[in-house]
């Protein structure tokens, strides 16, 4: 059917016009969602920051979508665009340094400060190098906090075996070191480790002491669980510190023993 500019469009009586009109802000909503998704994939910025910035440009659409739903949309877009899962933890290093995934994986959100600090390795007596894990920390934050670190009198160390990536399968634990500053626990080291050996813990503590920060360990209180390998490593690497057990783990173990004996 030919049309003429300005002519009316007549719908024949036999036609059924049954679709609803598009919402008032449908085009703006589509643009808003596309914009936050594209920025989520292209920029190393927290999801909520992207949403807040774009909401200033698409205010009506942002109100219709909702802030929580928009943040989830950014997170979901990033989740669908993830690097391939490697077979071993050691193979992660190549992915982290790759041109495709490096900018997203190596740095702290919203800055070019590195969060990934490199592999942890042990030199064996026979000259071979044994890979034990990878380490992360916010070195810029620690530099900014350096004037206050002399007041640190307690440090906490613990590994979690449940809250870890399921793949690669050789990840054994996420080991975290925290300092207590003004009664606040501040994590300063995160290490993904492949085992729980004493020499592995020694290497992590060497990184803490000789590479990251050199706290005053004289009479420093080291709070850990009762894992013997970790306690032995602390005695070797931080001999001047006081190695104490964790009250929570002690009560937990005591409670389990009490229940088993009365059950």
Short mmCIF file of C-alpha atoms in Angstrom, two decimals:
data_model
loop_
_atom_site.label_atom_id
_atom_site.label_comp_id
_atom_site.label_asym_id
_atom_site.label_seq_id
_atom_site.Cartn_x
_atom_site.Cartn_y
_atom_site.Cartn_z
CA UNK A 1 0.00 0.00 0.00
CA UNK A 2 1.37 3.40 -0.97
CA UNK A 3 1.26 6.25 1.53
CA UNK A 4 1.26 9.99 1.05
CA UNK A 5 2.89 12.43 3.44
CA UNK A 6 0.28 13.92 5.75
CA UNK A 7 -2.40 11.42 4.75
CA UNK A 8 -4.35 9.59 7.44
CA UNK A 9 -3.73 5.88 7.95
CA UNK A 10 -7.03 4.03 7.91
CA UNK A 11 -7.26 0.63 9.59
CA UNK A 12 -9.76 -1.67 7.94
CA UNK A 13 -12.65 -2.90 10.09
CA UNK A 14 -11.46 -6.49 9.79
CA UNK A 15 -8.09 -5.80 11.42
CA UNK A 16 -7.63 -6.47 15.13
CA UNK A 17 -5.32 -3.98 16.85
CA UNK A 18 -4.53 -5.88 20.06
CA UNK A 19 -1.00 -4.90 21.19
CA UNK A 20 -0.53 -2.44 24.02
CA UNK A 21 1.33 0.81 23.44
CA UNK A 22 4.95 0.95 24.54
CA UNK A 23 5.57 2.37 28.04
CA UNK A 24 6.16 6.06 28.21
CA UNK A 25 9.89 5.78 28.82
CA UNK A 26 10.55 2.54 26.90
CA UNK A 27 13.26 4.00 24.66
CA UNK A 28 14.98 5.76 27.56
CA UNK A 29 14.87 2.59 29.67
CA UNK A 30 16.46 0.60 26.86
CA UNK A 31 19.19 3.19 26.46
CA UNK A 32 19.79 3.29 30.21
CA UNK A 33 20.13 -0.47 30.47
CA UNK A 34 22.40 -0.69 27.43
CA UNK A 35 24.58 2.09 28.78
CA UNK A 36 25.13 0.59 32.23
CA UNK A 37 25.83 -2.86 30.74
CA UNK A 38 28.35 -1.50 28.25
CA UNK A 39 30.11 0.54 30.91
CA UNK A 40 30.13 -2.44 33.25
CA UNK A 41 32.05 -4.45 30.66
CA UNK A 42 34.39 -1.66 29.59
CA UNK A 43 35.25 0.09 32.86
CA UNK A 44 36.85 -0.99 36.12
CA UNK A 45 34.36 0.83 38.34
CA UNK A 46 32.02 -0.44 41.04
CA UNK A 47 28.57 -1.35 39.73
CA UNK A 48 26.71 1.08 41.97
CA UNK A 49 28.94 3.97 40.83
CA UNK A 50 28.09 3.27 37.19
CA UNK A 51 24.38 3.16 37.98
CA UNK A 52 24.50 6.39 39.99
CA UNK A 53 26.34 8.22 37.21
CA UNK A 54 24.03 7.03 34.45
CA UNK A 55 20.96 7.78 36.56
CA UNK A 56 21.78 11.48 36.25
CA UNK A 57 21.47 11.17 32.47
CA UNK A 58 18.42 8.89 32.44
CA UNK A 59 16.57 9.94 35.58
CA UNK A 60 13.08 8.76 34.55
CA UNK A 61 14.39 5.42 33.30
CA UNK A 62 16.47 4.91 36.45
CA UNK A 63 13.39 5.47 38.62
CA UNK A 64 11.39 2.95 36.58
CA UNK A 65 14.12 0.29 36.60
CA UNK A 66 15.14 0.76 40.24
CA UNK A 67 18.65 1.10 41.63
CA UNK A 68 18.98 -2.47 42.93
CA UNK A 69 17.81 -3.99 39.64
CA UNK A 70 20.20 -1.76 37.70
CA UNK A 71 23.16 -2.75 39.89
CA UNK A 72 22.25 -6.40 39.40
CA UNK A 73 22.10 -5.85 35.63
CA UNK A 74 25.68 -4.55 35.64
CA UNK A 75 26.83 -7.45 37.81
CA UNK A 76 25.06 -9.97 35.57
CA UNK A 77 26.62 -8.48 32.43
CA UNK A 78 30.05 -8.80 34.03
CA UNK A 79 29.29 -12.32 35.21
CA UNK A 80 28.47 -13.43 31.66
CA UNK A 81 31.74 -11.96 30.43
CA UNK A 82 34.16 -13.87 32.66
CA UNK A 83 37.60 -15.27 31.82
CA UNK A 84 37.93 -18.99 31.12
CA UNK A 85 38.43 -21.28 34.11
CA UNK A 86 41.93 -22.74 34.10
CA UNK A 87 42.86 -26.29 35.08
CA UNK A 88 45.23 -25.24 37.88
CA UNK A 89 45.76 -22.19 40.07
CA UNK A 90 49.20 -21.65 38.53
CA UNK A 91 47.58 -21.20 35.12
CA UNK A 92 45.58 -18.29 36.47
CA UNK A 93 48.71 -16.15 36.32
CA UNK A 94 48.76 -16.12 32.52
CA UNK A 95 45.09 -15.13 32.47
CA UNK A 96 45.62 -12.33 35.00
CA UNK A 97 48.46 -10.88 32.92
CA UNK A 98 46.70 -11.34 29.58
CA UNK A 99 45.81 -8.29 27.51
CA UNK A 100 42.16 -9.32 27.39
CA UNK A 101 41.54 -9.95 31.08
CA UNK A 102 44.41 -8.18 32.85
CA UNK A 103 42.78 -4.73 33.19
CA UNK A 104 39.75 -6.29 34.87
CA UNK A 105 41.53 -8.78 37.13
CA UNK A 106 44.74 -7.12 38.26
CA UNK A 107 43.61 -3.81 39.64
CA UNK A 108 41.50 -2.39 42.44
CA UNK A 109 38.07 -1.16 41.35
CA UNK A 110 38.18 2.43 40.20
CA UNK A 111 41.97 2.78 40.09
CA UNK A 112 45.11 1.45 38.46
CA UNK A 113 46.58 0.30 41.78
CA UNK A 114 47.41 -3.41 41.52
CA UNK A 115 45.56 -5.82 43.78
CA UNK A 116 47.15 -8.99 42.44
CA UNK A 117 50.75 -9.07 43.68
CA UNK A 118 52.11 -12.23 42.08
CA UNK A 119 52.79 -15.92 42.69
CA UNK A 120 54.10 -17.45 45.90
CA UNK A 121 56.88 -19.96 45.28
CA UNK A 122 59.35 -22.01 47.30
CA UNK A 123 62.88 -22.85 46.21
CA UNK A 124 63.59 -26.47 47.07
CA UNK A 125 66.96 -27.80 48.19
CA UNK A 126 67.37 -29.56 44.84
CA UNK A 127 67.02 -26.26 42.98
CA UNK A 128 63.46 -26.74 41.77
CA UNK A 129 60.77 -24.09 42.26
CA UNK A 130 57.52 -25.22 43.90
CA UNK A 131 54.37 -23.15 43.31
CA UNK A 132 52.17 -22.77 46.40
CA UNK A 133 49.69 -20.02 45.54
CA UNK A 134 49.00 -16.42 44.57
CA UNK A 135 48.74 -13.34 46.80
CA UNK A 136 46.59 -10.20 46.78
CA UNK A 137 46.68 -6.97 48.76
CA UNK A 138 45.95 -3.27 48.52
CA UNK A 139 49.49 -1.89 48.71
CA UNK A 140 48.30 1.70 48.21
CA UNK A 141 46.06 1.43 51.27
CA UNK A 142 48.92 0.04 53.34
CA UNK A 143 51.19 2.89 52.24
CA UNK A 144 48.58 5.41 53.31
CA UNK A 145 48.18 3.66 56.65
CA UNK A 146 51.92 3.38 57.34
CA UNK A 147 52.04 6.27 59.87
CA UNK A 148 49.55 4.39 62.06
CA UNK A 149 51.02 0.89 61.82
CA UNK A 150 53.37 1.35 64.77
CA UNK A 151 50.32 1.20 67.04
CA UNK A 152 49.35 -2.28 65.81
CA UNK A 153 49.68 -4.76 68.69
CA UNK A 154 47.72 -7.73 67.36
CA UNK A 155 47.53 -9.61 64.09
CA UNK A 156 45.08 -12.36 63.11
CA UNK A 157 45.64 -15.20 60.64
CA UNK A 158 43.21 -17.83 59.46
CA UNK A 159 42.34 -19.91 56.44
CA UNK A 160 38.89 -20.77 55.15
CA UNK A 161 38.36 -24.02 53.28
CA UNK A 162 34.69 -23.59 52.34
CA UNK A 163 34.58 -20.02 51.01
CA UNK A 164 36.97 -20.59 48.12
CA UNK A 165 36.57 -20.82 44.34
CA UNK A 166 35.35 -24.26 43.31
CA UNK A 167 37.67 -24.20 40.31
CA UNK A 168 40.54 -24.71 39.74
CA UNK A 169 40.26 -27.84 41.86
CA UNK A 170 43.74 -27.53 43.37
CA UNK A 171 42.79 -24.45 45.43
CA UNK A 172 42.93 -25.66 49.01
CA UNK A 173 42.18 -22.53 51.01
CA UNK A 174 41.86 -18.76 51.13
CA UNK A 175 44.31 -17.57 53.77
CA UNK A 176 43.78 -14.09 55.22
CA UNK A 177 45.97 -11.93 57.45
CA UNK A 178 44.38 -9.06 59.37
CA UNK A 179 45.79 -6.36 61.62
CA UNK A 180 43.88 -4.96 64.59
CA UNK A 181 43.95 -1.16 64.48
CA UNK A 182 41.80 0.88 66.88
CA UNK A 183 39.82 -2.28 67.68
CA UNK A 184 39.00 -2.80 63.99
CA UNK A 185 40.18 -5.86 62.04
CA UNK A 186 41.65 -4.76 58.69
CA UNK A 187 42.56 -7.46 56.13
CA UNK A 188 45.94 -6.75 54.54
CA UNK A 189 46.83 -10.04 52.81
CA UNK A 190 44.70 -12.55 50.90
CA UNK A 191 46.41 -15.67 49.56
CA UNK A 192 44.93 -18.55 47.57
CA UNK A 193 46.99 -21.58 48.56
CA UNK A 194 47.22 -25.12 47.21
CA UNK A 195 48.00 -26.85 50.53
CA UNK A 196 48.32 -26.42 54.32
CA UNK A 197 51.98 -27.28 54.76
CA UNK A 198 54.21 -25.45 57.22
CA UNK A 199 56.59 -24.33 54.47
CA UNK A 200 53.64 -22.78 52.64
CA UNK A 201 52.69 -20.75 55.69
CA UNK A 202 56.34 -19.76 56.13
CA UNK A 203 56.40 -18.33 52.62
CA UNK A 204 53.24 -16.29 53.22
CA UNK A 205 54.65 -14.89 56.46
CA UNK A 206 57.93 -14.07 54.75
CA UNK A 207 55.98 -12.09 52.18
CA UNK A 208 54.17 -10.27 54.99
CA UNK A 209 57.33 -9.42 56.90
CA UNK A 210 60.01 -8.79 54.32
CA UNK A 211 58.07 -7.57 51.27
CA UNK A 212 54.80 -5.97 52.39
CA UNK A 213 55.22 -4.29 55.77
CA UNK A 214 57.70 -4.67 58.60
CA UNK A 215 55.62 -4.18 61.71
CA UNK A 216 57.14 -4.09 65.15
CA UNK A 217 56.74 -7.75 65.99
CA UNK A 218 58.24 -7.50 69.49
CA UNK A 219 55.49 -8.80 71.79
CA UNK A 220 53.05 -8.68 68.87
CA UNK A 221 50.03 -10.88 69.63
CA UNK A 222 49.47 -13.39 66.82
CA UNK A 223 45.94 -14.77 67.02
CA UNK A 224 45.38 -18.00 65.08
CA UNK A 225 43.49 -21.24 65.32
CA UNK A 226 45.26 -24.31 66.65
CA UNK A 227 46.61 -25.59 63.32
CA UNK A 228 50.08 -26.86 64.15
CA UNK A 229 51.64 -26.12 60.77
CA UNK A 230 50.68 -22.45 60.99
CA UNK A 231 51.82 -22.13 64.60
CA UNK A 232 55.20 -23.66 63.74
CA UNK A 233 55.56 -21.26 60.79
CA UNK A 234 54.89 -18.27 63.03
CA UNK A 235 57.54 -19.47 65.47
CA UNK A 236 60.08 -19.66 62.64
CA UNK A 237 59.34 -16.44 60.77
CA UNK A 238 58.08 -14.24 63.63
CA UNK A 239 59.99 -15.63 66.63
CA UNK A 240 59.76 -12.44 68.70
CA UNK A 241 55.94 -12.38 68.55
CA UNK A 242 53.58 -13.98 71.05
CA UNK A 243 51.72 -16.85 69.40
CA UNK A 244 48.29 -17.18 70.99
CA UNK A 245 45.27 -19.26 70.16
CA UNK A 246 41.90 -17.96 69.03
CA UNK A 247 39.27 -17.84 71.77
CA UNK A 248 36.48 -18.51 69.27
CA UNK A 249 38.12 -21.69 67.97
CA UNK A 250 38.84 -22.83 71.52
CA UNK A 251 35.20 -22.43 72.62
CA UNK A 252 33.98 -24.04 69.39
CA UNK A 253 36.19 -27.09 69.93
CA UNK A 254 35.23 -27.28 73.62
CA UNK A 255 31.54 -27.11 72.71
CA UNK A 256 31.88 -29.91 70.14
CA UNK A 257 33.73 -32.11 72.63
CA UNK A 258 31.07 -31.48 75.26
CA UNK A 259 28.24 -32.35 72.88
CA UNK A 260 29.96 -35.54 71.70
CA UNK A 261 30.63 -36.71 75.27
CA UNK A 262 27.05 -36.08 76.42
CA UNK A 263 25.38 -37.25 73.21
#
